[in-house]
Amino acid sequence: QKEVEQNSGPLSVPEGAIASLNCTYSDRGSQSFFWYRQYSGKSPELIMSIYSNGDKEDGRFTAQLNKASQYVSLLIRDSQPSDSATYLCAVNGEDSSYKLIFGSGTRLLVRP
Amino acid sequence: EPEVTQTPSHQVTQMGQEVILRCVPISNHLYFYWYRQILGQKVEFLVSFYNNEISEKSEIFDDQFSVERPDGSNFTLKIRSTKLEDSAMYFCASREQGELFFGEGSRLTVL
């Protein structure tokens, strides 16, 4: 059974700080990794995708992948109150169907 | 920006009734999906669809569920005889290459 684990939080950070969100996954063959943001009652919104080890930056967001440790993280720099949401880590396996396995999400609260 | 659209946004139904949820995927996408999220729980994969057939389905997607692409634009999820535990948000998603994009969801409430 493939698993994706996240700390449920809430993670509370002050406005302007760096928020660090972490995710581990069980399937060593996983190839594709995604971070989604989900506001309460809304659908998941894709923030970042990462496919190879290392860092990938997009604006205030940096995704980090370490396949040896089966670990993915998301850093949010200069956190804003509008970043307050649940962040979902999703992982795809080796097959081509793109059945994403989601973690339960980490709730982020950015205090003004 | 192209988006996945879903209807209805909210449907209330009686247990045992049939429900059809509709989706219009992004026009150049070839792979379509249904996911669901029970309140307070994880987003769960239901089914993937490619080239007019199911490519994979989860254990949740039993004989009560079916999917169809009746024309060139719509992608539907049918639940034949709804149960209380089918109450959830149902998300349609589509992709062309690597990334999955979700619609706004259809909230199903079974009474």
JSON list of C-alpha atoms in Angstrom, two decimals:
[
{"chain": "A", "resi": 1, "resn": "GLN", "atom": "CA", "xyz": [0.00, 0.00, 0.00]},
{"chain": "A", "resi": 2, "resn": "LYS", "atom": "CA", "xyz": [1.57, 3.25, -1.14]},
{"chain": "A", "resi": 3, "resn": "GLU", "atom": "CA", "xyz": [1.52, 5.95, 1.52]},
{"chain": "A", "resi": 4, "resn": "VAL", "atom": "CA", "xyz": [2.19, 9.65, 1.60]},
{"chain": "A", "resi": 5, "resn": "GLU", "atom": "CA", "xyz": [2.66, 11.12, 5.06]},
{"chain": "A", "resi": 6, "resn": "GLN", "atom": "CA", "xyz": [2.38, 14.71, 6.17]},
{"chain": "A", "resi": 7, "resn": "ASN", "atom": "CA", "xyz": [2.18, 16.39, 9.53]},
{"chain": "A", "resi": 8, "resn": "SER", "atom": "CA", "xyz": [-1.40, 17.63, 9.82]},
{"chain": "A", "resi": 9, "resn": "GLY", "atom": "CA", "xyz": [-0.38, 20.84, 11.64]},
{"chain": "A", "resi": 10, "resn": "PRO", "atom": "CA", "xyz": [-1.45, 23.50, 11.99]},
{"chain": "A", "resi": 11, "resn": "LEU", "atom": "CA", "xyz": [1.88, 25.10, 11.21]},
{"chain": "A", "resi": 12, "resn": "SER", "atom": "CA", "xyz": [1.68, 28.68, 12.41]},
{"chain": "A", "resi": 13, "resn": "VAL", "atom": "CA", "xyz": [4.18, 31.25, 11.13]},
{"chain": "A", "resi": 14, "resn": "PRO", "atom": "CA", "xyz": [4.24, 35.04, 11.28]},
{"chain": "A", "resi": 15, "resn": "GLU", "atom": "CA", "xyz": [3.78, 37.07, 8.13]},
{"chain": "A", "resi": 16, "resn": "GLY", "atom": "CA", "xyz": [7.05, 37.43, 6.24]},
{"chain": "A", "resi": 17, "resn": "ALA", "atom": "CA", "xyz": [8.57, 34.25, 7.66]},
{"chain": "A", "resi": 18, "resn": "ILE", "atom": "CA", "xyz": [9.57, 31.09, 5.80]},
{"chain": "A", "resi": 19, "resn": "ALA", "atom": "CA", "xyz": [7.10, 28.23, 6.06]},
{"chain": "A", "resi": 20, "resn": "SER", "atom": "CA", "xyz": [8.56, 24.74, 5.68]},
{"chain": "A", "resi": 21, "resn": "LEU", "atom": "CA", "xyz": [6.24, 21.87, 4.81]},
{"chain": "A", "resi": 22, "resn": "ASN", "atom": "CA", "xyz": [7.40, 18.27, 4.69]},
{"chain": "A", "resi": 23, "resn": "CYS", "atom": "CA", "xyz": [6.23, 15.03, 3.15]},
{"chain": "A", "resi": 24, "resn": "THR", "atom": "CA", "xyz": [7.51, 11.46, 3.08]},
{"chain": "A", "resi": 25, "resn": "TYR", "atom": "CA", "xyz": [6.43, 8.71, 0.74]},
{"chain": "A", "resi": 26, "resn": "SER", "atom": "CA", "xyz": [6.69, 4.95, 0.87]},
{"chain": "A", "resi": 27, "resn": "ASP", "atom": "CA", "xyz": [7.01, 3.90, -2.78]},
{"chain": "A", "resi": 28, "resn": "ARG", "atom": "CA", "xyz": [10.69, 4.02, -3.70]},
{"chain": "A", "resi": 29, "resn": "GLY", "atom": "CA", "xyz": [9.75, 3.82, -7.38]},
{"chain": "A", "resi": 30, "resn": "SER", "atom": "CA", "xyz": [7.82, 7.09, -7.34]},
{"chain": "A", "resi": 31, "resn": "GLN", "atom": "CA", "xyz": [8.89, 9.44, -10.09]},
{"chain": "A", "resi": 32, "resn": "SER", "atom": "CA", "xyz": [6.69, 12.53, -9.92]},
{"chain": "A", "resi": 33, "resn": "PHE", "atom": "CA", "xyz": [5.94, 14.75, -6.97]},
{"chain": "A", "resi": 34, "resn": "PHE", "atom": "CA", "xyz": [3.48, 17.58, -6.60]},
{"chain": "A", "resi": 35, "resn": "TRP", "atom": "CA", "xyz": [2.42, 20.20, -4.12]},
{"chain": "A", "resi": 36, "resn": "TYR", "atom": "CA", "xyz": [-1.17, 21.41, -4.19]},
{"chain": "A", "resi": 37, "resn": "ARG", "atom": "CA", "xyz": [-2.78, 24.16, -2.17]},
{"chain": "A", "resi": 38, "resn": "GLN", "atom": "CA", "xyz": [-6.36, 23.67, -1.00]},
{"chain": "A", "resi": 39, "resn": "TYR", "atom": "CA", "xyz": [-8.45, 26.38, 0.56]},
{"chain": "A", "resi": 40, "resn": "SER", "atom": "CA", "xyz": [-11.33, 25.22, 2.72]},
{"chain": "A", "resi": 41, "resn": "GLY", "atom": "CA", "xyz": [-14.18, 23.92, 0.57]},
{"chain": "A", "resi": 42, "resn": "LYS", "atom": "CA", "xyz": [-12.24, 24.39, -2.66]},
{"chain": "A", "resi": 43, "resn": "SER", "atom": "CA", "xyz": [-10.41, 22.13, -5.06]},
{"chain": "A", "resi": 44, "resn": "PRO", "atom": "CA", "xyz": [-6.67, 21.37, -5.02]},
{"chain": "A", "resi": 45, "resn": "GLU", "atom": "CA", "xyz": [-4.65, 23.96, -6.93]},
{"chain": "A", "resi": 46, "resn": "LEU", "atom": "CA", "xyz": [-1.28, 22.92, -8.35]},
{"chain": "A", "resi": 47, "resn": "ILE", "atom": "CA", "xyz": [1.62, 24.96, -6.99]},
{"chain": "A", "resi": 48, "resn": "MET", "atom": "CA", "xyz": [4.73, 22.99, -7.89]},
{"chain": "A", "resi": 49, "resn": "SER", "atom": "CA", "xyz": [5.85, 19.82, -9.57]},
{"chain": "A", "resi": 50, "resn": "ILE", "atom": "CA", "xyz": [9.27, 18.25, -9.15]},
{"chain": "A", "resi": 51, "resn": "TYR", "atom": "CA", "xyz": [10.71, 15.20, -10.85]},
{"chain": "A", "resi": 52, "resn": "SER", "atom": "CA", "xyz": [14.44, 15.10, -10.04]},
{"chain": "A", "resi": 53, "resn": "ASN", "atom": "CA", "xyz": [16.53, 15.38, -6.92]},
{"chain": "A", "resi": 54, "resn": "GLY", "atom": "CA", "xyz": [17.40, 18.85, -5.74]},
{"chain": "A", "resi": 55, "resn": "ASP", "atom": "CA", "xyz": [15.61, 22.16, -5.55]},
{"chain": "A", "resi": 56, "resn": "LYS", "atom": "CA", "xyz": [13.13, 23.78, -7.88]},
{"chain": "A", "resi": 57, "resn": "GLU", "atom": "CA", "xyz": [12.18, 27.40, -7.37]},
{"chain": "A", "resi": 58, "resn": "ASP", "atom": "CA", "xyz": [9.12, 29.28, -8.63]},
{"chain": "A", "resi": 59, "resn": "GLY", "atom": "CA", "xyz": [8.63, 32.73, -7.20]},
{"chain": "A", "resi": 60, "resn": "ARG", "atom": "CA", "xyz": [8.24, 32.48, -3.43]},
{"chain": "A", "resi": 61, "resn": "PHE", "atom": "CA", "xyz": [7.99, 28.69, -3.58]},
{"chain": "A", "resi": 62, "resn": "THR", "atom": "CA", "xyz": [10.81, 26.15, -3.53]},
{"chain": "A", "resi": 63, "resn": "ALA", "atom": "CA", "xyz": [10.24, 22.43, -3.79]},
{"chain": "A", "resi": 64, "resn": "GLN", "atom": "CA", "xyz": [12.97, 20.09, -2.61]},
{"chain": "A", "resi": 65, "resn": "LEU", "atom": "CA", "xyz": [13.24, 16.42, -3.45]},
{"chain": "A", "resi": 66, "resn": "ASN", "atom": "CA", "xyz": [15.47, 13.75, -1.95]},
{"chain": "A", "resi": 67, "resn": "LYS", "atom": "CA", "xyz": [14.63, 10.38, -3.48]},
{"chain": "A", "resi": 68, "resn": "ALA", "atom": "CA", "xyz": [17.19, 8.50, -1.37]},
{"chain": "A", "resi": 69, "resn": "SER", "atom": "CA", "xyz": [15.41, 9.66, 1.78]},
{"chain": "A", "resi": 70, "resn": "GLN", "atom": "CA", "xyz": [11.96, 9.52, 0.12]},
{"chain": "A", "resi": 71, "resn": "TYR", "atom": "CA", "xyz": [11.33, 13.06, 1.20]},
{"chain": "A", "resi": 72, "resn": "VAL", "atom": "CA", "xyz": [9.76, 16.08, -0.46]},
{"chain": "A", "resi": 73, "resn": "SER", "atom": "CA", "xyz": [9.45, 19.54, 1.01]},
{"chain": "A", "resi": 74, "resn": "LEU", "atom": "CA", "xyz": [7.96, 22.88, 0.13]},
{"chain": "A", "resi": 75, "resn": "LEU", "atom": "CA", "xyz": [9.37, 26.18, 1.33]},
{"chain": "A", "resi": 76, "resn": "ILE", "atom": "CA", "xyz": [7.26, 29.31, 1.16]},
{"chain": "A", "resi": 77, "resn": "ARG", "atom": "CA", "xyz": [9.30, 32.50, 1.53]},
{"chain": "A", "resi": 78, "resn": "ASP", "atom": "CA", "xyz": [7.84, 35.79, 2.71]},
{"chain": "A", "resi": 79, "resn": "SER", "atom": "CA", "xyz": [4.66, 34.04, 3.84]},
{"chain": "A", "resi": 80, "resn": "GLN", "atom": "CA", "xyz": [1.46, 36.04, 3.44]},
{"chain": "A", "resi": 81, "resn": "PRO", "atom": "CA", "xyz": [-1.89, 35.62, 5.24]},
{"chain": "A", "resi": 82, "resn": "SER", "atom": "CA", "xyz": [-3.33, 34.61, 1.85]},
{"chain": "A", "resi": 83, "resn": "ASP", "atom": "CA", "xyz": [-1.01, 31.57, 1.94]},
{"chain": "A", "resi": 84, "resn": "SER", "atom": "CA", "xyz": [-3.08, 30.20, 4.84]},
{"chain": "A", "resi": 85, "resn": "ALA", "atom": "CA", "xyz": [-4.48, 26.96, 3.46]},
{"chain": "A", "resi": 86, "resn": "THR", "atom": "CA", "xyz": [-3.94, 23.22, 3.53]},
{"chain": "A", "resi": 87, "resn": "TYR", "atom": "CA", "xyz": [-0.96, 22.06, 1.48]},
{"chain": "A", "resi": 88, "resn": "LEU", "atom": "CA", "xyz": [-1.27, 18.63, -0.08]},
{"chain": "A", "resi": 89, "resn": "CYS", "atom": "CA", "xyz": [1.68, 16.52, -1.13]},
{"chain": "A", "resi": 90, "resn": "ALA", "atom": "CA", "xyz": [0.90, 14.13, -3.98]},
{"chain": "A", "resi": 91, "resn": "VAL", "atom": "CA", "xyz": [3.05, 11.39, -5.41]},
{"chain": "A", "resi": 92, "resn": "ASN", "atom": "CA", "xyz": [2.78, 9.34, -8.57]},
{"chain": "A", "resi": 93, "resn": "GLY", "atom": "CA", "xyz": [4.21, 5.88, -9.06]},
{"chain": "A", "resi": 94, "resn": "GLU", "atom": "CA", "xyz": [6.09, 4.37, -11.94]},
{"chain": "A", "resi": 95, "resn": "ASP", "atom": "CA", "xyz": [3.04, 3.54, -14.00]},
{"chain": "A", "resi": 96, "resn": "SER", "atom": "CA", "xyz": [1.61, 5.78, -16.65]},
{"chain": "A", "resi": 97, "resn": "SER", "atom": "CA", "xyz": [-1.90, 6.16, -15.32]},
{"chain": "A", "resi": 98, "resn": "TYR", "atom": "CA", "xyz": [-0.94, 9.08, -13.07]},
{"chain": "A", "resi": 99, "resn": "LYS", "atom": "CA", "xyz": [-2.88, 7.81, -10.14]},
{"chain": "A", "resi": 100, "resn": "LEU", "atom": "CA", "xyz": [-1.79, 10.44, -7.65]},
{"chain": "A", "resi": 101, "resn": "ILE", "atom": "CA", "xyz": [-1.60, 9.39, -4.02]},
{"chain": "A", "resi": 102, "resn": "PHE", "atom": "CA", "xyz": [-2.31, 12.34, -1.74]},
{"chain": "A", "resi": 103, "resn": "GLY", "atom": "CA", "xyz": [-1.18, 12.98, 1.78]},
{"chain": "A", "resi": 104, "resn": "SER", "atom": "CA", "xyz": [-3.68, 14.21, 4.31]},
{"chain": "A", "resi": 105, "resn": "GLY", "atom": "CA", "xyz": [-2.25, 17.72, 4.06]},
{"chain": "A", "resi": 106, "resn": "THR", "atom": "CA", "xyz": [-0.61, 20.22, 6.38]},
{"chain": "A", "resi": 107, "resn": "ARG", "atom": "CA", "xyz": [-2.67, 23.19, 7.48]},
{"chain": "A", "resi": 108, "resn": "LEU", "atom": "CA", "xyz": [-0.65, 26.42, 7.33]},
{"chain": "A", "resi": 109, "resn": "LEU", "atom": "CA", "xyz": [-1.69, 29.52, 9.27]},
{"chain": "A", "resi": 110, "resn": "VAL", "atom": "CA", "xyz": [0.14, 32.77, 8.50]},
{"chain": "A", "resi": 111, "resn": "ARG", "atom": "CA", "xyz": [-0.41, 35.28, 11.31]},
{"chain": "A", "resi": 112, "resn": "PRO", "atom": "CA", "xyz": [-0.59, 38.96, 10.25]},
{"chain": "B", "resi": 1, "resn": "GLU", "atom": "CA", "xyz": [-6.51, 30.22, -18.85]},
{"chain": "B", "resi": 2, "resn": "PRO", "atom": "CA", "xyz": [-8.13, 26.88, -19.73]},
{"chain": "B", "resi": 3, "resn": "GLU", "atom": "CA", "xyz": [-9.84, 25.14, -16.85]},
{"chain": "B", "resi": 4, "resn": "VAL", "atom": "CA", "xyz": [-11.75, 22.02, -15.94]},
{"chain": "B", "resi": 5, "resn": "THR", "atom": "CA", "xyz": [-15.42, 22.77, -15.34]},
{"chain": "B", "resi": 6, "resn": "GLN", "atom": "CA", "xyz": [-17.82, 20.66, -13.30]},
{"chain": "B", "resi": 7, "resn": "THR", "atom": "CA", "xyz": [-21.58, 20.61, -12.82]},
{"chain": "B", "resi": 8, "resn": "PRO", "atom": "CA", "xyz": [-23.50, 20.66, -10.61]},
{"chain": "B", "resi": 9, "resn": "SER", "atom": "CA", "xyz": [-21.57, 22.45, -7.90]},
{"chain": "B", "resi": 10, "resn": "HIS", "atom": "CA", "xyz": [-23.83, 20.88, -5.28]},
{"chain": "B", "resi": 11, "resn": "GLN", "atom": "CA", "xyz": [-26.34, 18.06, -5.50]},
{"chain": "B", "resi": 12, "resn": "VAL", "atom": "CA", "xyz": [-28.56, 16.73, -2.76]},
{"chain": "B", "resi": 13, "resn": "THR", "atom": "CA", "xyz": [-30.11, 13.33, -3.32]},
{"chain": "B", "resi": 14, "resn": "GLN", "atom": "CA", "xyz": [-31.95, 10.60, -1.49]},
{"chain": "B", "resi": 15, "resn": "MET", "atom": "CA", "xyz": [-30.23, 7.33, -0.69]},
{"chain": "B", "resi": 16, "resn": "GLY", "atom": "CA", "xyz": [-30.75, 4.83, -3.50]},
{"chain": "B", "resi": 17, "resn": "GLN", "atom": "CA", "xyz": [-31.10, 7.46, -6.23]},
{"chain": "B", "resi": 18, "resn": "GLU", "atom": "CA", "xyz": [-28.87, 7.68, -9.28]},
{"chain": "B", "resi": 19, "resn": "VAL", "atom": "CA", "xyz": [-26.58, 10.66, -9.64]},
{"chain": "B", "resi": 20, "resn": "ILE", "atom": "CA", "xyz": [-24.61, 11.88, -12.65]},
{"chain": "B", "resi": 21, "resn": "LEU", "atom": "CA", "xyz": [-21.77, 14.33, -12.18]},
{"chain": "B", "resi": 22, "resn": "ARG", "atom": "CA", "xyz": [-20.50, 16.12, -15.25]},
{"chain": "B", "resi": 23, "resn": "CYS", "atom": "CA", "xyz": [-17.12, 17.47, -16.21]},
{"chain": "B", "resi": 24, "resn": "VAL", "atom": "CA", "xyz": [-15.66, 19.29, -19.18]},
{"chain": "B", "resi": 25, "resn": "PRO", "atom": "CA", "xyz": [-11.90, 18.65, -19.18]},
{"chain": "B", "resi": 26, "resn": "ILE", "atom": "CA", "xyz": [-9.36, 21.04, -20.65]},
{"chain": "B", "resi": 27, "resn": "SER", "atom": "CA", "xyz": [-9.79, 20.73, -24.41]},
{"chain": "B", "resi": 28, "resn": "ASN", "atom": "CA", "xyz": [-6.39, 19.39, -25.49]},
{"chain": "B", "resi": 29, "resn": "HIS", "atom": "CA", "xyz": [-6.01, 17.01, -22.56]},
{"chain": "B", "resi": 30, "resn": "LEU", "atom": "CA", "xyz": [-6.20, 13.29, -23.17]},
{"chain": "B", "resi": 31, "resn": "TYR", "atom": "CA", "xyz": [-6.28, 11.81, -19.67]},
{"chain": "B", "resi": 32, "resn": "PHE", "atom": "CA", "xyz": [-9.22, 12.24, -17.35]},
{"chain": "B", "resi": 33, "resn": "TYR", "atom": "CA", "xyz": [-9.75, 11.39, -13.70]},
{"chain": "B", "resi": 34, "resn": "TRP", "atom": "CA", "xyz": [-12.26, 11.36, -10.91]},
{"chain": "B", "resi": 35, "resn": "TYR", "atom": "CA", "xyz": [-11.18, 11.83, -7.32]},
{"chain": "B", "resi": 36, "resn": "ARG", "atom": "CA", "xyz": [-13.25, 12.28, -4.23]},
{"chain": "B", "resi": 37, "resn": "GLN", "atom": "CA", "xyz": [-12.73, 13.85, -0.83]},
{"chain": "B", "resi": 38, "resn": "ILE", "atom": "CA", "xyz": [-14.91, 12.98, 2.12]},
{"chain": "B", "resi": 39, "resn": "LEU", "atom": "CA", "xyz": [-15.13, 15.92, 4.52]},
{"chain": "B", "resi": 40, "resn": "GLY", "atom": "CA", "xyz": [-11.96, 16.16, 6.60]},
{"chain": "B", "resi": 41, "resn": "GLN", "atom": "CA", "xyz": [-10.26, 13.29, 4.79]},
{"chain": "B", "resi": 42, "resn": "LYS", "atom": "CA", "xyz": [-7.70, 12.77, 2.04]},
{"chain": "B", "resi": 43, "resn": "VAL", "atom": "CA", "xyz": [-8.25, 13.28, -1.65]},
{"chain": "B", "resi": 44, "resn": "GLU", "atom": "CA", "xyz": [-8.76, 9.73, -2.98]},
{"chain": "B", "resi": 45, "resn": "PHE", "atom": "CA", "xyz": [-8.32, 8.41, -6.49]},
{"chain": "B", "resi": 46, "resn": "LEU", "atom": "CA", "xyz": [-11.39, 6.81, -8.04]},
{"chain": "B", "resi": 47, "resn": "VAL", "atom": "CA", "xyz": [-10.69, 6.19, -11.72]},
{"chain": "B", "resi": 48, "resn": "SER", "atom": "CA", "xyz": [-8.54, 7.20, -14.66]},
{"chain": "B", "resi": 49, "resn": "PHE", "atom": "CA", "xyz": [-9.74, 7.26, -18.27]},
{"chain": "B", "resi": 50, "resn": "TYR", "atom": "CA", "xyz": [-7.80, 7.35, -21.51]},
{"chain": "B", "resi": 51, "resn": "ASN", "atom": "CA", "xyz": [-8.63, 6.62, -25.12]},
{"chain": "B", "resi": 52, "resn": "ASN", "atom": "CA", "xyz": [-12.29, 6.00, -24.27]},
{"chain": "B", "resi": 53, "resn": "GLU", "atom": "CA", "xyz": [-11.65, 3.38, -21.67]},
{"chain": "B", "resi": 54, "resn": "ILE", "atom": "CA", "xyz": [-10.84, 3.02, -18.00]},
{"chain": "B", "resi": 55, "resn": "SER", "atom": "CA", "xyz": [-7.08, 2.74, -17.51]},
{"chain": "B", "resi": 56, "resn": "GLU", "atom": "CA", "xyz": [-7.14, 2.20, -13.77]},
{"chain": "B", "resi": 57, "resn": "LYS", "atom": "CA", "xyz": [-9.67, 2.19, -10.96]},
{"chain": "B", "resi": 58, "resn": "SER", "atom": "CA", "xyz": [-9.46, 2.01, -7.19]},
{"chain": "B", "resi": 59, "resn": "GLU", "atom": "CA", "xyz": [-11.21, -0.40, -4.85]},
{"chain": "B", "resi": 60, "resn": "ILE", "atom": "CA", "xyz": [-13.68, 2.39, -4.10]},
{"chain": "B", "resi": 61, "resn": "PHE", "atom": "CA", "xyz": [-14.83, 2.36, -7.73]},
{"chain": "B", "resi": 62, "resn": "ASP", "atom": "CA", "xyz": [-17.14, -0.64, -7.48]},
{"chain": "B", "resi": 63, "resn": "ASP", "atom": "CA", "xyz": [-20.05, -1.71, -9.67]},
{"chain": "B", "resi": 64, "resn": "GLN", "atom": "CA", "xyz": [-22.13, 1.23, -8.44]},
{"chain": "B", "resi": 65, "resn": "PHE", "atom": "CA", "xyz": [-19.83, 3.62, -10.27]},
{"chain": "B", "resi": 66, "resn": "SER", "atom": "CA", "xyz": [-19.35, 4.13, -13.97]},
{"chain": "B", "resi": 67, "resn": "VAL", "atom": "CA", "xyz": [-17.70, 6.72, -16.19]},
{"chain": "B", "resi": 68, "resn": "GLU", "atom": "CA", "xyz": [-18.45, 7.75, -19.72]},
{"chain": "B", "resi": 69, "resn": "ARG", "atom": "CA", "xyz": [-17.30, 10.20, -22.34]},
{"chain": "B", "resi": 70, "resn": "PRO", "atom": "CA", "xyz": [-20.56, 10.56, -24.24]},
{"chain": "B", "resi": 71, "resn": "ASP", "atom": "CA", "xyz": [-19.24, 13.14, -26.71]},
{"chain": "B", "resi": 72, "resn": "GLY", "atom": "CA", "xyz": [-16.05, 15.01, -27.52]},
{"chain": "B", "resi": 73, "resn": "SER", "atom": "CA", "xyz": [-16.18, 17.31, -24.52]},
{"chain": "B", "resi": 74, "resn": "ASN", "atom": "CA", "xyz": [-18.04, 15.83, -21.54]},
{"chain": "B", "resi": 75, "resn": "PHE", "atom": "CA", "xyz": [-16.78, 13.26, -19.05]},
{"chain": "B", "resi": 76, "resn": "THR", "atom": "CA", "xyz": [-19.32, 11.91, -16.58]},
{"chain": "B", "resi": 77, "resn": "LEU", "atom": "CA", "xyz": [-19.34, 9.95, -13.34]},
{"chain": "B", "resi": 78, "resn": "LYS", "atom": "CA", "xyz": [-22.51, 8.00, -12.56]},
{"chain": "B", "resi": 79, "resn": "ILE", "atom": "CA", "xyz": [-23.37, 6.55, -9.19]},
{"chain": "B", "resi": 80, "resn": "ARG", "atom": "CA", "xyz": [-26.20, 4.09, -9.71]},
{"chain": "B", "resi": 81, "resn": "SER", "atom": "CA", "xyz": [-27.66, 3.76, -6.24]},
{"chain": "B", "resi": 82, "resn": "THR", "atom": "CA", "xyz": [-26.23, 6.28, -3.82]},
{"chain": "B", "resi": 83, "resn": "LYS", "atom": "CA", "xyz": [-25.35, 5.42, -0.25]},
{"chain": "B", "resi": 84, "resn": "LEU", "atom": "CA", "xyz": [-24.91, 7.74, 2.71]},
{"chain": "B", "resi": 85, "resn": "GLU", "atom": "CA", "xyz": [-21.16, 7.14, 2.57]},
{"chain": "B", "resi": 86, "resn": "ASP", "atom": "CA", "xyz": [-21.01, 8.49, -0.99]},
{"chain": "B", "resi": 87, "resn": "SER", "atom": "CA", "xyz": [-21.45, 12.00, 0.43]},
{"chain": "B", "resi": 88, "resn": "ALA", "atom": "CA", "xyz": [-18.25, 13.79, -0.55]},
{"chain": "B", "resi": 89, "resn": "MET", "atom": "CA", "xyz": [-16.70, 16.34, -2.89]},
{"chain": "B", "resi": 90, "resn": "TYR", "atom": "CA", "xyz": [-16.07, 14.79, -6.27]},
{"chain": "B", "resi": 91, "resn": "PHE", "atom": "CA", "xyz": [-13.27, 16.31, -8.30]},
{"chain": "B", "resi": 92, "resn": "CYS", "atom": "CA", "xyz": [-12.72, 15.83, -11.99]},
{"chain": "B", "resi": 93, "resn": "ALA", "atom": "CA", "xyz": [-9.18, 16.31, -13.27]},
{"chain": "B", "resi": 94, "resn": "SER", "atom": "CA", "xyz": [-7.41, 16.22, -16.59]},
{"chain": "B", "resi": 95, "resn": "ARG", "atom": "CA", "xyz": [-3.85, 16.21, -17.82]},
{"chain": "B", "resi": 96, "resn": "GLU", "atom": "CA", "xyz": [-1.94, 16.34, -21.07]},
{"chain": "B", "resi": 97, "resn": "GLN", "atom": "CA", "xyz": [1.58, 15.61, -19.90]},
{"chain": "B", "resi": 98, "resn": "GLY", "atom": "CA", "xyz": [2.88, 15.69, -16.35]},
{"chain": "B", "resi": 99, "resn": "GLU", "atom": "CA", "xyz": [0.53, 17.83, -14.35]},
{"chain": "B", "resi": 100, "resn": "LEU", "atom": "CA", "xyz": [-2.99, 17.19, -13.14]},
{"chain": "B", "resi": 101, "resn": "PHE", "atom": "CA", "xyz": [-5.49, 20.04, -13.04]},
{"chain": "B", "resi": 102, "resn": "PHE", "atom": "CA", "xyz": [-8.63, 19.84, -10.98]},
{"chain": "B", "resi": 103, "resn": "GLY", "atom": "CA", "xyz": [-12.09, 21.25, -11.47]},
{"chain": "B", "resi": 104, "resn": "GLU", "atom": "CA", "xyz": [-13.87, 23.13, -8.71]},
{"chain": "B", "resi": 105, "resn": "GLY", "atom": "CA", "xyz": [-15.67, 20.01, -7.59]},
{"chain": "B", "resi": 106, "resn": "SER", "atom": "CA", "xyz": [-19.22, 18.77, -7.15]},
{"chain": "B", "resi": 107, "resn": "ARG", "atom": "CA", "xyz": [-20.45, 18.41, -3.61]},
{"chain": "B", "resi": 108, "resn": "LEU", "atom": "CA", "xyz": [-22.73, 15.39, -3.27]},
{"chain": "B", "resi": 109, "resn": "THR", "atom": "CA", "xyz": [-24.95, 15.11, -0.21]},
{"chain": "B", "resi": 110, "resn": "VAL", "atom": "CA", "xyz": [-26.85, 11.85, 0.22]},
{"chain": "B", "resi": 111, "resn": "LEU", "atom": "CA", "xyz": [-29.73, 11.95, 2.70]}
]
